[in-house]
Structures are given as C-alpha cells and as structure tokens.
Tab-separated table of C-alpha atoms in Angstrom:
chain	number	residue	atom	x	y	z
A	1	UNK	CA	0.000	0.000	0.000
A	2	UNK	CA	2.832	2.331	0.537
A	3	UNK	CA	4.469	1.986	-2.454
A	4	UNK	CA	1.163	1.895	-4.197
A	5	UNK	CA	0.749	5.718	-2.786
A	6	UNK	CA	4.550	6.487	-3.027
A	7	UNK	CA	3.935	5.399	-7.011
A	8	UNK	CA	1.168	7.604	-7.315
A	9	UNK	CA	2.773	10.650	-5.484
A	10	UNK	CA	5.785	10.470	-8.058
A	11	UNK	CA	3.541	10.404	-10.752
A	12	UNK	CA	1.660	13.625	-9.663
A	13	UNK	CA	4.866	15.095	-9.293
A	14	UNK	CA	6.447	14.182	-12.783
A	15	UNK	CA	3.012	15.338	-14.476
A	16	UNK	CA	3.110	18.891	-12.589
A	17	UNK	CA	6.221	19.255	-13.640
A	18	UNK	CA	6.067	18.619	-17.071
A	19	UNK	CA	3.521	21.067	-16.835
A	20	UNK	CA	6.067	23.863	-16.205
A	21	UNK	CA	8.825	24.246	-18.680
A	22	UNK	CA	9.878	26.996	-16.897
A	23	UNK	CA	10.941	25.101	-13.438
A	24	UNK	CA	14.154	25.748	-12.190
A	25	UNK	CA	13.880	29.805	-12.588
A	26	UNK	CA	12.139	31.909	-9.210
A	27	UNK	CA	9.912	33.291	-11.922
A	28	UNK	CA	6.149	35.087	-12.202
A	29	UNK	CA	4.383	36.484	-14.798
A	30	UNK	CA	1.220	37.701	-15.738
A	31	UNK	CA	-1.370	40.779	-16.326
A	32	UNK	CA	-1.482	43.505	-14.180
A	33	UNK	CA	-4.260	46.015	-14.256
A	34	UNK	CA	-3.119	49.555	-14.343
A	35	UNK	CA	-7.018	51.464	-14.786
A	36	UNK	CA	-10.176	49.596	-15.608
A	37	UNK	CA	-9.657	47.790	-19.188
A	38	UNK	CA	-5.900	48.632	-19.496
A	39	UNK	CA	-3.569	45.575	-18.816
A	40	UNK	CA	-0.085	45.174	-19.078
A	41	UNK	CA	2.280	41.636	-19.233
A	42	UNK	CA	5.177	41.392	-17.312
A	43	UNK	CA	7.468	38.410	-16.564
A	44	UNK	CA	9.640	38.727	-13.941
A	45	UNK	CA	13.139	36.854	-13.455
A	46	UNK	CA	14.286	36.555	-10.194
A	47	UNK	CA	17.921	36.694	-10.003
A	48	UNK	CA	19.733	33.536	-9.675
A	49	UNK	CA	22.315	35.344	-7.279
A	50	UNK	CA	20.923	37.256	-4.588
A	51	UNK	CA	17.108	38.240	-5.173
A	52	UNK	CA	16.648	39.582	-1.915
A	53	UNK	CA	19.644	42.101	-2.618
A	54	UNK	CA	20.448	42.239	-6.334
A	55	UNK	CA	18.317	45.776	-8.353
A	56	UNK	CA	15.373	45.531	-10.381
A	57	UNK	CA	15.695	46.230	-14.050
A	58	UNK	CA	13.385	46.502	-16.635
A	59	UNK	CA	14.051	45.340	-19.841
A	60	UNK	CA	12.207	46.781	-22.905
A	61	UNK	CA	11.945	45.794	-26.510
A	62	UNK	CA	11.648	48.373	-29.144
A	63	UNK	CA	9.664	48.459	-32.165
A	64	UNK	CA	7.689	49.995	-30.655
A	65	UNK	CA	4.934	47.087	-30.320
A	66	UNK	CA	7.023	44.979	-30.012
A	67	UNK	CA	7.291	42.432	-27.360
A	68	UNK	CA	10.087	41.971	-24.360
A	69	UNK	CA	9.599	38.428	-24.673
A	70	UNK	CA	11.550	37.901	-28.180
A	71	UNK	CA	14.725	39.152	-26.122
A	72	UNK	CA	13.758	36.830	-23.353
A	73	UNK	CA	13.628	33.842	-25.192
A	74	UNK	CA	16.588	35.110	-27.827
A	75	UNK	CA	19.086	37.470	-26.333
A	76	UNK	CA	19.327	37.822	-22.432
A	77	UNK	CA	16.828	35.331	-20.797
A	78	UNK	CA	17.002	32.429	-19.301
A	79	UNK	CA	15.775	30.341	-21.692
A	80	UNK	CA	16.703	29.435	-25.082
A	81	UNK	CA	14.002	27.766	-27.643
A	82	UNK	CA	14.843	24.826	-28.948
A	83	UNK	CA	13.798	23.499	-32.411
A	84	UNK	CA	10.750	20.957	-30.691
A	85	UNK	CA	10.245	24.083	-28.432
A	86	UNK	CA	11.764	22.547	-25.501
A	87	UNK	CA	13.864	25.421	-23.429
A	88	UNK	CA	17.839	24.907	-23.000
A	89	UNK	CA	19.042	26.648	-19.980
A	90	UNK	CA	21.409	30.363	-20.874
A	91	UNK	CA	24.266	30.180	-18.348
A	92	UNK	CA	24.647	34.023	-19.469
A	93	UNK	CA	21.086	35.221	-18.909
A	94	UNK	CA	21.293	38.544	-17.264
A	95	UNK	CA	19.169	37.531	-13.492
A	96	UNK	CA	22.702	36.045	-13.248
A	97	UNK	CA	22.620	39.356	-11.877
A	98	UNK	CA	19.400	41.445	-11.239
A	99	UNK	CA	16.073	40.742	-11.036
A	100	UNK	CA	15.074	41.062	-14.141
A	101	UNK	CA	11.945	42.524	-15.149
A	102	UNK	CA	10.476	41.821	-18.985
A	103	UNK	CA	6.860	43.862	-19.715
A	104	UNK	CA	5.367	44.100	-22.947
A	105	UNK	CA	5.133	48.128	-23.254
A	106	UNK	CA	3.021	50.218	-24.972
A	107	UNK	CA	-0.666	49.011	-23.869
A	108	UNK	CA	-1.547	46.626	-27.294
A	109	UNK	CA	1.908	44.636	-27.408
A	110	UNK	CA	2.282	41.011	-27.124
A	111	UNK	CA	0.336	39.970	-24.417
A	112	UNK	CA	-0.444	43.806	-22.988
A	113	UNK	CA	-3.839	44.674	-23.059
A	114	UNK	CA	-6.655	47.694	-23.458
A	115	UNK	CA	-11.008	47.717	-24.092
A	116	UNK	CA	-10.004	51.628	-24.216
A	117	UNK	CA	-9.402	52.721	-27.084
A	118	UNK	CA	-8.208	56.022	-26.686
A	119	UNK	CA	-5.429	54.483	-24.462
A	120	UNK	CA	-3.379	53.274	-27.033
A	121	UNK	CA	-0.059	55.605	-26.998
A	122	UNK	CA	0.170	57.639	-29.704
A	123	UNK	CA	3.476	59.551	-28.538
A	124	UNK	CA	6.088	59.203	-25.989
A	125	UNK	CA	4.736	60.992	-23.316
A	126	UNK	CA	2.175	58.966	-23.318
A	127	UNK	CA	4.095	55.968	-23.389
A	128	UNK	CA	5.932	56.919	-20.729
A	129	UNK	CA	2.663	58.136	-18.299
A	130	UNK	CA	1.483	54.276	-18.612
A	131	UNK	CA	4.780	52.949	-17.738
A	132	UNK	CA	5.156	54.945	-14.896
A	133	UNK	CA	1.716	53.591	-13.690
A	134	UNK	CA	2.175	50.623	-14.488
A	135	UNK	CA	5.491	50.561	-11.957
A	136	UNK	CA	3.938	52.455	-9.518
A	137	UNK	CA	1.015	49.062	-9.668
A	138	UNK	CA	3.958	46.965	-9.741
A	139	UNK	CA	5.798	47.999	-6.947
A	140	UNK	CA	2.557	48.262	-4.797
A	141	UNK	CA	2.480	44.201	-5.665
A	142	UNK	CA	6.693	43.919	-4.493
A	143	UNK	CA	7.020	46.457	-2.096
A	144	UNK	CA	10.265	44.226	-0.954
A	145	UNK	CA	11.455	46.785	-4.812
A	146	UNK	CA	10.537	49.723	-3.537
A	147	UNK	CA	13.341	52.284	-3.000
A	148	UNK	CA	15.832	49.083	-4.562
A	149	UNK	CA	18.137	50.325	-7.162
A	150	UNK	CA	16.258	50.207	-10.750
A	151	UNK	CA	17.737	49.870	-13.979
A	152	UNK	CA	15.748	50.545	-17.201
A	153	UNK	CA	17.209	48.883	-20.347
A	154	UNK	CA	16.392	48.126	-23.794
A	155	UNK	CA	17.069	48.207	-27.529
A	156	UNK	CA	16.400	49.129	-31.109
A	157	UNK	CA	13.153	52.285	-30.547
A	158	UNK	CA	13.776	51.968	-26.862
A	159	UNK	CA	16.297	54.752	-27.539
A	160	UNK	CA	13.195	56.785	-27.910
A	161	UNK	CA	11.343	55.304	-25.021
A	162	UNK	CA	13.671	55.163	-22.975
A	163	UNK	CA	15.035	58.292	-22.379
A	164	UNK	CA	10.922	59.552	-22.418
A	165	UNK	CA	10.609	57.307	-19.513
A	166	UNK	CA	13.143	58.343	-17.488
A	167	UNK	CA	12.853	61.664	-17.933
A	168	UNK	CA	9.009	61.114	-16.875
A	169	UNK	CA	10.006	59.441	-14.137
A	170	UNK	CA	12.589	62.402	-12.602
A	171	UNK	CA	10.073	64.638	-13.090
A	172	UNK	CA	7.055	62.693	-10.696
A	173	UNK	CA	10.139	62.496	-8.177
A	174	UNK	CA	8.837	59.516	-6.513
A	175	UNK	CA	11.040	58.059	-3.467
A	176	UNK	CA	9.643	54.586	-4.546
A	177	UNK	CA	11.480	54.094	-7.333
A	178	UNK	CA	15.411	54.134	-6.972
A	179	UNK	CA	16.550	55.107	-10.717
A	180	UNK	CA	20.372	54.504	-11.176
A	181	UNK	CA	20.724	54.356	-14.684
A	182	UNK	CA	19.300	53.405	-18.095
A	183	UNK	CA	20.920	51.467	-20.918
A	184	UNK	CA	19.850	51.784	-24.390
A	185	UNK	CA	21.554	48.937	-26.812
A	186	UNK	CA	21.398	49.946	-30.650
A	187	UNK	CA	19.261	52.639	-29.683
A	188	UNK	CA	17.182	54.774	-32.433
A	189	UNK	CA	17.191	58.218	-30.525
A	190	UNK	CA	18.311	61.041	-32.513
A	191	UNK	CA	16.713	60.375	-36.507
A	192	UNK	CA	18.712	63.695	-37.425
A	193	UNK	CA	21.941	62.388	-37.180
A	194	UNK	CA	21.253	58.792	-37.661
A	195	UNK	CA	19.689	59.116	-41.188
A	196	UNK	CA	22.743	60.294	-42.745
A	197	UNK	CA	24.947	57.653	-40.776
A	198	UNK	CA	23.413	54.996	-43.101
A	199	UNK	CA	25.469	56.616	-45.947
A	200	UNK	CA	28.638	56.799	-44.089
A	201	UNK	CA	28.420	53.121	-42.310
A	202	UNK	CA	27.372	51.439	-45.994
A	203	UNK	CA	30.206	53.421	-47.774
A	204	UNK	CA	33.239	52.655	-45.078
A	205	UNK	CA	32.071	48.627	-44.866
A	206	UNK	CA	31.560	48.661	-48.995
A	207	UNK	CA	27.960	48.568	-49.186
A	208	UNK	CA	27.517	51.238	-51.980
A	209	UNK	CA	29.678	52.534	-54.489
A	210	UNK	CA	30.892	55.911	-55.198
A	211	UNK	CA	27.692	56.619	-57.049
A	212	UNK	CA	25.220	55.394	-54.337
A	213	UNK	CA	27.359	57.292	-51.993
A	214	UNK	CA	26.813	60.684	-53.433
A	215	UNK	CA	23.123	60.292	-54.175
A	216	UNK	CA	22.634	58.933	-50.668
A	217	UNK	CA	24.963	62.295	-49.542
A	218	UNK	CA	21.952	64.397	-50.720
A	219	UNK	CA	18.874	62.650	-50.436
A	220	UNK	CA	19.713	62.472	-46.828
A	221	UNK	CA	20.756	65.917	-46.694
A	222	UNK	CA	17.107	66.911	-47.798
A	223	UNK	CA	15.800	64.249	-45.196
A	224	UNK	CA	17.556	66.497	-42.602
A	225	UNK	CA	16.363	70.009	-43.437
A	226	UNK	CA	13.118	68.180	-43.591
A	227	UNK	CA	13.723	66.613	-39.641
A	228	UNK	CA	15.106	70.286	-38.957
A	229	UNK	CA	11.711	72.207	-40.151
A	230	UNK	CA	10.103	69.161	-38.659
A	231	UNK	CA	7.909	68.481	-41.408
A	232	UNK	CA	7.404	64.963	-39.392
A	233	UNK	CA	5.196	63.007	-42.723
A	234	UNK	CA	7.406	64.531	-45.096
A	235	UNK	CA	10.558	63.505	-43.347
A	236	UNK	CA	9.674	60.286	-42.377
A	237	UNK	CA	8.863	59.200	-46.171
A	238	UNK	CA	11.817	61.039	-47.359
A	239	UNK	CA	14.456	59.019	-44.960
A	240	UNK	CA	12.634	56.198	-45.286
A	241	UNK	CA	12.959	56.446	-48.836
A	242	UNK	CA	16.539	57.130	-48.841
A	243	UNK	CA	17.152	54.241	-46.535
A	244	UNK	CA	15.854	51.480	-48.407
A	245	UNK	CA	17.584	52.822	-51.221
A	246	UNK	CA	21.007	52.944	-49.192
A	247	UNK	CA	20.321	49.061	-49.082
A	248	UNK	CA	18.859	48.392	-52.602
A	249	UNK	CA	19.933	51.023	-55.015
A	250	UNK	CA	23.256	49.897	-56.871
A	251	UNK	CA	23.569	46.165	-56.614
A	252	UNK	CA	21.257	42.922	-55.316
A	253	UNK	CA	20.669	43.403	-51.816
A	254	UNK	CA	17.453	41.521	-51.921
A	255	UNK	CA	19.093	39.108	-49.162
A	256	UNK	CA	20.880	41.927	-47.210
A	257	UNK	CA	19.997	41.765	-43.297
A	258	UNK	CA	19.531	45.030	-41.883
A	259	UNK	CA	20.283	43.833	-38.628
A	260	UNK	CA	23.735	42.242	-38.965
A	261	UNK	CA	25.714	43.095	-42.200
A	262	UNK	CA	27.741	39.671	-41.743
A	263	UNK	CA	24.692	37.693	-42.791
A	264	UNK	CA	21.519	36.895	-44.950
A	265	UNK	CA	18.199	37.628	-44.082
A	266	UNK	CA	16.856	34.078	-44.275
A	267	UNK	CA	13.282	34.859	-42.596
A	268	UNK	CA	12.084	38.554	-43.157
A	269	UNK	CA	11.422	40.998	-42.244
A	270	UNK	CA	12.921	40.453	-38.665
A	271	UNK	CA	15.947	38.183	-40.788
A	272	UNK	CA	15.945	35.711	-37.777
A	273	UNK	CA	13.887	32.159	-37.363
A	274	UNK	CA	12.188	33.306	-33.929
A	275	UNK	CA	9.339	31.116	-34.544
A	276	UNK	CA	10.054	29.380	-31.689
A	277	UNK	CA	8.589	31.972	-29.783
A	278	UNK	CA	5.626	32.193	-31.564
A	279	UNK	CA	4.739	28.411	-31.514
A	280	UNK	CA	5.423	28.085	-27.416
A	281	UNK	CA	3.497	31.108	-26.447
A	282	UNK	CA	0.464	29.734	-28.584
A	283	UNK	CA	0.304	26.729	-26.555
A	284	UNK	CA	-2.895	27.030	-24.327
A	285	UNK	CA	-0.917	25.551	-21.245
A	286	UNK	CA	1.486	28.235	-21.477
A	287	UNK	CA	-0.918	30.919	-21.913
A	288	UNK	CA	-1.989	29.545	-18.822
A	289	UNK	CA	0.717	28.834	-17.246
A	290	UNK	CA	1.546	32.729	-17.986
A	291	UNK	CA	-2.056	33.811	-16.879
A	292	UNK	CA	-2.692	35.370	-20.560
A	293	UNK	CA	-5.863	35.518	-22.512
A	294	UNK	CA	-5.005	34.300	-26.157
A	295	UNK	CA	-6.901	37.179	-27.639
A	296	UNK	CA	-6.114	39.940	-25.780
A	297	UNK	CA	-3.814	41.053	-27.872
A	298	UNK	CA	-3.715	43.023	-32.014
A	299	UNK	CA	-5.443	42.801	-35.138
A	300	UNK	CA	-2.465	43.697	-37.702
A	301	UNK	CA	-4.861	43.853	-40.715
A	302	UNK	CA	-6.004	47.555	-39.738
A	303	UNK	CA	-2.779	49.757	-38.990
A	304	UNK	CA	-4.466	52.955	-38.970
A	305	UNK	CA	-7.929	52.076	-37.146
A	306	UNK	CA	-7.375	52.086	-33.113
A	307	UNK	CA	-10.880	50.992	-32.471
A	308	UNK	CA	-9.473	47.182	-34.329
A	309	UNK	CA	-6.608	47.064	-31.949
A	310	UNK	CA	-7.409	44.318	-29.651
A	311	UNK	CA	-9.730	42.263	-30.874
A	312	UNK	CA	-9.329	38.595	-31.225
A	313	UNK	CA	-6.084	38.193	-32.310
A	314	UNK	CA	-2.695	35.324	-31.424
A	315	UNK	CA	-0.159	36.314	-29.761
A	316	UNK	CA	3.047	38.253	-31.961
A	317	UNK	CA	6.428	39.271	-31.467
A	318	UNK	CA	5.439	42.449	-33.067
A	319	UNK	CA	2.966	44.284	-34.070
A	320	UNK	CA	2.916	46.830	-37.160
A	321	UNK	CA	-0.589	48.689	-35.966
A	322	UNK	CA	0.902	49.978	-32.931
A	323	UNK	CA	3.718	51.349	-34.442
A	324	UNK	CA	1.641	53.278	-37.015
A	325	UNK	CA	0.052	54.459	-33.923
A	326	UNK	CA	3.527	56.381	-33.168
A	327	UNK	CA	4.864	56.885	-36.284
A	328	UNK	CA	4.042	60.809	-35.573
A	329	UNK	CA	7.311	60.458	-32.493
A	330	UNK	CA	9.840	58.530	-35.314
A	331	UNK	CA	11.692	61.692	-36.237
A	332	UNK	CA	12.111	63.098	-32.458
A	333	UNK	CA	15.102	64.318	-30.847
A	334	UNK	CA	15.084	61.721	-27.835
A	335	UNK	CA	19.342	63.122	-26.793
A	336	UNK	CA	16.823	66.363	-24.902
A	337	UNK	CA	15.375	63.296	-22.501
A	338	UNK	CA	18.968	62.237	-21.943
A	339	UNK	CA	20.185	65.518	-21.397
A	340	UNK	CA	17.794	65.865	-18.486
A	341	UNK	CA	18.866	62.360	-17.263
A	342	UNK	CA	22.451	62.898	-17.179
A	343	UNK	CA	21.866	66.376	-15.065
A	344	UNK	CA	19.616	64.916	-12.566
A	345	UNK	CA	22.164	62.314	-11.855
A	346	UNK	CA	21.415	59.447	-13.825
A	347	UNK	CA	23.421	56.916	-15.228
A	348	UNK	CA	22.776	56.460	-19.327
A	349	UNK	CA	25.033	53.707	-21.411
A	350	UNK	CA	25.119	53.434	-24.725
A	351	UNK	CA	26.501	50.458	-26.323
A	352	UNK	CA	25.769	49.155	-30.199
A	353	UNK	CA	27.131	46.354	-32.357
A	354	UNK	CA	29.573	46.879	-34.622
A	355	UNK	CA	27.885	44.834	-37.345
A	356	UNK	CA	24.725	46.124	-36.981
A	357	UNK	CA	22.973	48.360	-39.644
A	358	UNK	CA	19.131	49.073	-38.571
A	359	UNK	CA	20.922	51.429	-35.367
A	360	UNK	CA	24.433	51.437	-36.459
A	361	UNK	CA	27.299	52.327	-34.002
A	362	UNK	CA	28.664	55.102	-36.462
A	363	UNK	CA	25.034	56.727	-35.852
A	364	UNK	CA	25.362	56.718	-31.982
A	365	UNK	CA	28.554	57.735	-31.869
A	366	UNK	CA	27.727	60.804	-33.646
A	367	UNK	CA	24.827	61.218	-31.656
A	368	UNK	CA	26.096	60.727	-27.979
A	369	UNK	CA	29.083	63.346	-29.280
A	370	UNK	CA	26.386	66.045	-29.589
A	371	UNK	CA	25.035	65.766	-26.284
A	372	UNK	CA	25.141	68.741	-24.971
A	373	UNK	CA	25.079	68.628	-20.541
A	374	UNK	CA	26.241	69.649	-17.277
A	375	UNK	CA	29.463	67.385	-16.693
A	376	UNK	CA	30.288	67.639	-12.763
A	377	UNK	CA	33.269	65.482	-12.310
A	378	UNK	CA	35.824	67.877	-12.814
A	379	UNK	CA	37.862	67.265	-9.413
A	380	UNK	CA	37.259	69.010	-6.079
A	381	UNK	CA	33.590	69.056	-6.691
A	382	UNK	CA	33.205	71.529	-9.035
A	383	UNK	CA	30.896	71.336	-11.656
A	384	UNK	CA	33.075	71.927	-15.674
A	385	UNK	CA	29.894	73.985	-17.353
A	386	UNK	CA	27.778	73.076	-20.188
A	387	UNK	CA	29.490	70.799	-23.440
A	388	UNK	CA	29.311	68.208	-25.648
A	389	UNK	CA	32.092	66.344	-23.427
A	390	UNK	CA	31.912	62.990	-25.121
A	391	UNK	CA	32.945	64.542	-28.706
A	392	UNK	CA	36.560	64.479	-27.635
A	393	UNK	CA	36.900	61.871	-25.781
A	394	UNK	CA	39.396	59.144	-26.781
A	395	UNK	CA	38.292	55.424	-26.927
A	396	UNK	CA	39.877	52.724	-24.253
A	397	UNK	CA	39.906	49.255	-25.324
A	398	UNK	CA	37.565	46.624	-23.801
A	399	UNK	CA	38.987	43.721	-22.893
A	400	UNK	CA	37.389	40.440	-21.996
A	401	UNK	CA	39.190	37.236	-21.031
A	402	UNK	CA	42.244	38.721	-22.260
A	403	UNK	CA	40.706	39.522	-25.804
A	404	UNK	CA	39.441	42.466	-26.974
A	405	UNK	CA	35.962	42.477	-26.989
A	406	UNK	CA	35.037	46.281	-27.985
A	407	UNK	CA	35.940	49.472	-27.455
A	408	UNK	CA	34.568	52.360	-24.977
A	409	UNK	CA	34.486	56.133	-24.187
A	410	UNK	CA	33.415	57.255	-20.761
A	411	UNK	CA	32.271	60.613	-18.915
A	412	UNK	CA	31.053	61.278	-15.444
A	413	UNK	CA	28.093	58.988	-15.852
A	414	UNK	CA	27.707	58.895	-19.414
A	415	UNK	CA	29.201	56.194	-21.712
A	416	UNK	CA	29.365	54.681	-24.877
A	417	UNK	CA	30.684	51.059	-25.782
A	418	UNK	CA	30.790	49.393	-29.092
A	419	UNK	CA	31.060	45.692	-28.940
A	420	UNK	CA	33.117	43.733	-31.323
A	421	UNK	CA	31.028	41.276	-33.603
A	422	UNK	CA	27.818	41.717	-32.855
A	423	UNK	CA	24.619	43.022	-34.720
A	424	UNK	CA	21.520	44.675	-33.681
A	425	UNK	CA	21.119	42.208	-30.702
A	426	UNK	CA	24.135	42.192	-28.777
A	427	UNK	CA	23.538	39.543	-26.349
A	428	UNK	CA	22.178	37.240	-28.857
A	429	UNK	CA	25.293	37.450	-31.042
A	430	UNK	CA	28.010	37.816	-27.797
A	431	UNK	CA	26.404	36.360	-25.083
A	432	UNK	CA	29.368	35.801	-22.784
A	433	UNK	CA	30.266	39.408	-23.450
A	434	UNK	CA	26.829	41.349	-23.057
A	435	UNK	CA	26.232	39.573	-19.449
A	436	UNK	CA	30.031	40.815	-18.336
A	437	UNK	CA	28.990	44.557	-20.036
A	438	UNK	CA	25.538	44.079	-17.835
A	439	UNK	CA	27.460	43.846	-14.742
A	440	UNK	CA	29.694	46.054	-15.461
A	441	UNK	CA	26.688	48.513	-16.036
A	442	UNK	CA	25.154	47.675	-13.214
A	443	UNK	CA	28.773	48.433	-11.507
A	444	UNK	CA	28.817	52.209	-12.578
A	445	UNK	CA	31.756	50.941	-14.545
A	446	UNK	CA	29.783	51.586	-17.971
C-alpha cells in the first residue's frame, strides 16, 4: 500500500512538472491592471544570485509594439528555444545578476492589453505616463522593490522610449522608485543624425559605391532640413525612402539583413527564425501557465484604425498597428530626454554592435558626441559647465578574457561602448560578453 501511494505521489509530481517548462527559474508572470480595461504583461526573473539584494531592471523591446519576450527567449533570458520548443538553460542570462523585469510596453503589445481605445499611446509621453503607472502598480504588488536600485534597459526604438521614460520618471520624483541608470543597446534616438549615418556606415564597410554614396549624400541631406523644419510626414517618407535605397539602389541586396551586415536575411522581415517563440506562447498551457488571454492582444490587418486594436487576435512578437500608432514620435530628438537624465544624476550607457545596420554604431557615436550637458566630475567638486564632453573623448579598449571584446568612451556617468562582432542584438550574437557589459553597467563601470 505504501508503495502503491509512493507510485502515485511520483507520478503527480512528474506530471506537474512537465507542466512547467519553466521550473528551475524563481519566476512570475502575468497581467497587471493599471485602470479599468488597461492591462499590461510582465514576466519577472528573479535573479539567480541574490534576489533579496540584487536591483530591479526593466528590460524593454523596441519596435515599438514589439514584445520583451523575443529578447527573453533570444538574447538575455534564461531560456533558449529549442527546435521541438523545448527550453535549453542560458548560463549568461542577465538575473545572473538582477532581477530582471520583462513587460510588454506600450498598452496593445504582445500579451499587454486595453477595451479603451483612446489608451493606445500615440506619442512618448504617453508611453511613458502608462509605464510609470504601471510601476507604480507593480511595486505596490513587491514592495520588498521599492526604493531598490532600478535599472531601465532596452534596444532598437527603446532609444526613444527610454530616455521619455526616465525623464518622466525624474520629473514625478517619486522616493519609490530608486533610478540609477538606463541602458539603451542599438538605440534609435536622434533620426537627425542617424539618417545620414546609413550613408557613411554602408560606404566605409563597402555597401555602396561611389555613385550610391553621393546620391545617398543628398537625399539624406534633404531628409535632414526636412527633420530640422520638422515636417514629421514629409521627413519620415523622405528618410525612409533614402534608406531602403542605401540598401537596394546599386547592386542585389534583396538578401541583405539590416540587422547584422555579416549575414543573410533568411526569414524577413525580422531576418531571424524566432518562430520558436511564436509556436510556445500559442500553446494554451502556457498561456496559462503565464495567466494570458489568447486574444487579448492586435489585429495587424487595420494599422491605422485604433478601435481594431485588440480584438481577437494570437499572440506576436510584433505588431505593425501599434507602431503606425507612433509613427508621428519617429523623427524626435530623444538626446533632450537624456540631457535631463544625465543632469539629474542618472546613469545612461550606450553600447551598439559593430555589425549592426538598422541602429548602427557610427550613428550613436555621432549622436552621444552632440550631447550637450552639465558634466560635474571635474575634481574638487566643481561642476566643468555646459558641453558636448563625449565629442573628444578618446576610446579605451575593452577587454574580456584577455581579448578584446570592444571598445569604450566614458564621462562622469555617461558612456558609450561598441562591442566587437555583434549586430543589432548584442547579447544574442556575444552572449558571454553582453552579461560581463551588464554587470559592469550595473557596476557604474559603464
């Protein structure tokens, strides 16, 4: 009889945990309601070092619309996907770390939710107003985060969310939440000078010819004055325009992946196989599991028509209607948000791959040399005035494991890092090296 129930306790055991792919991670996830009708996903990642101690930081996806989870399950998670969508432990996942904190931002993204249809953001300041509530909800859930050093990262349009958000979130001043710093990884932030840094990055790795060059030299130059006079439609089709031809005009570049020049774009339009994600996150037991409803999320067929956003649709990585939703915010200046950061104190780190083209490094270099702020580490206290203070500053070599790794340029507590083989997704390409830079970050070393 005892081995009869003994028997029937292992079995319950091996069937709940078959149930959970997830086991082995201190993990929770699920929909938090920030006003009547208006949910938002999270997942968070407990870190695997000391959760009681280590910070809390966000991590956001760009897009925008679309969802943290892609980087979750492909760059900096936990979990990798394999091909019969079982998960393969990351030794370099970044709750190595931190507590790690994955939310599908703005309200109509992957598994985040509104009936309101006037709630979908439409601009960054919006975006960033929903965030902040939606922190304020979570932190009200995990008081033990309350006043615990927070981190916001992300990638890709995060560069224009990012800084919104933090900026939003000196301004409400709330002891709560502890922000350090921000990170912002191949970050699309300021369109005016990283339009014309397509040319210049396409012409230096042999992209274009001489030809290409100089028509890309002035279409981009009229893309500019257009960004300047902010003539936001206008703009927006001309440098898109001039883009695609930066990739196209010239030669075949019907393979060419915007996101890592090294390679071919074998699955457009995101040049990646990150079906995976897709396929797991449809299962009903992990929608469950996950405490989702499967059509809570985007109908992509009407791009333009709010009042369609939300209405029985799967679950995708990312979602083309609430993008056109912002496309009004594409050509903003985001560098004024980190100006404000920087001078209240906060940390921001820019890093990029070197191989990347969508947000290429040559781009954010130019842009974080035309920050203009207060730098205050001049010795003795005193504050050195107004400058652009990263313009002159000389790169150091990063070294990892005795190779180098990237290169870096650092002031008071603003940096910029390029790493060394690595495309639009740094920690999916150097894994190893992104979860050393992420301490390092979370160090005040970067």
């Amino acid at each position: 009889m005892r081995s009869f129930i003994v028997m029937i306790l292992l079995v319950v055991v091996v069937v709940s945990c078959t149930k959970d792919p997830f086991r082995g991670e201190d993990y929770e996830a699920g929909l938090l309601e920030i006003e009547p009708g208006d949910e938002m996903f999270y997942w968070l990642l407990r870190s695997r070092s000391r959760p009681n101690k280590d910070p809390l930081v966000v991590w956001l996806s760009g897009g925008p619309g679309c969802s943290s989870l892609v980087a979750l399950f492909y760059e900096n998670g936990p979990w990798t996907i394999n091909e019969d969508l079982s998960l393969k432990t990351n030794p370099y996942s970044w709750n190595e770390a931190a507590n790690v904190l994955y939310v599908d931002q703005p309200l109509g993204t992957g598994f985040s939710t509104t009936t309101n249809p006037d709630h979908y953001a439409t601009n960054e300041d919006e975006l960033a107003e929903t965030f902040y509530k939606f922190i304020i909800k979570f932190l009200e859930k995990h008081p033990e985060y309350k006043k615990r050093a927070f981190y916001i990262t992300g990638e890709s349009y995060a560069g224009h969310m990012i800084p919104a958000i933090s900026s939003h979130f000196i301004k409400k001043n709330n002891t709560d939440i502890n922000l350090k710093s921000v990170a912002i990884g191949n970050g699309w932030v300021k369109p005016v000078l990283q339009y014309p840094a397509y040319r210049e990055y396409a012409h230096e790795n042999k992209l274009i010819g001489e030809i290409d060059n100089k028509v890309l030299y002035a279409g981009f130059w009229a893309c500019k004055q257009l960004i300047n006079f902010n003539f936001k439609t206008l703009a927006y089709k001309q440098c898109q325009h001039m883009l695609m031809y930066s990739i196209g005009g010239g030669t075949d570049k019907s393979n060419f992946n915007f996101y890592d020049i090294r390679k071919k774009c074998d699955h457009p339009p995101l040049c990646y196989d990150m079906s995976g994600v897709d396929k797991l996150l449809a299962k009903p037991e992990i929608q469950e599991l996950l405490g989702v409803n499967p059509k809570s999320t985007v109908d992509p067929s009407s791009p333009f028509n709010p009042e369609s956003v939300g209405k029985d649709a799967t679950w995708k990585s990312c979602r083309l209607d609430i993008q056109a939703l912002m496309l009004g915010d594409w050509t903003n200046d985001s560098s004024v948000q980190v100006r404000d950061t920087l001078e209240n104190g906060v940390g921001v780190f820019v890093y990029n791959g070197d191989q990347d083209y969508a947000c290429n490094w040559r781009g954010s270099e130019d842009w974080t040399s035309e920050v203009f702020w207060e730098h205050k580490d001049c010795g003795n206290g005193y504050k050195c005035g107004v400058q652009n203070w990263m313009m002159d500053e000389p790169y150091q070599k990063w070294v990892v494991d005795g190779k180098e790794a990237g290169e870096f340029k650092k002031v008071d507590n603003f940096s910029f890092l390029k790493v060394y083989q690595a495309g639009h997704m740094v920690p999916m390409d150097q894994p190893r090296n992104s979860l050393v830079m992420f301490k390092l970050f979370l160090n005040r070393a970067f």
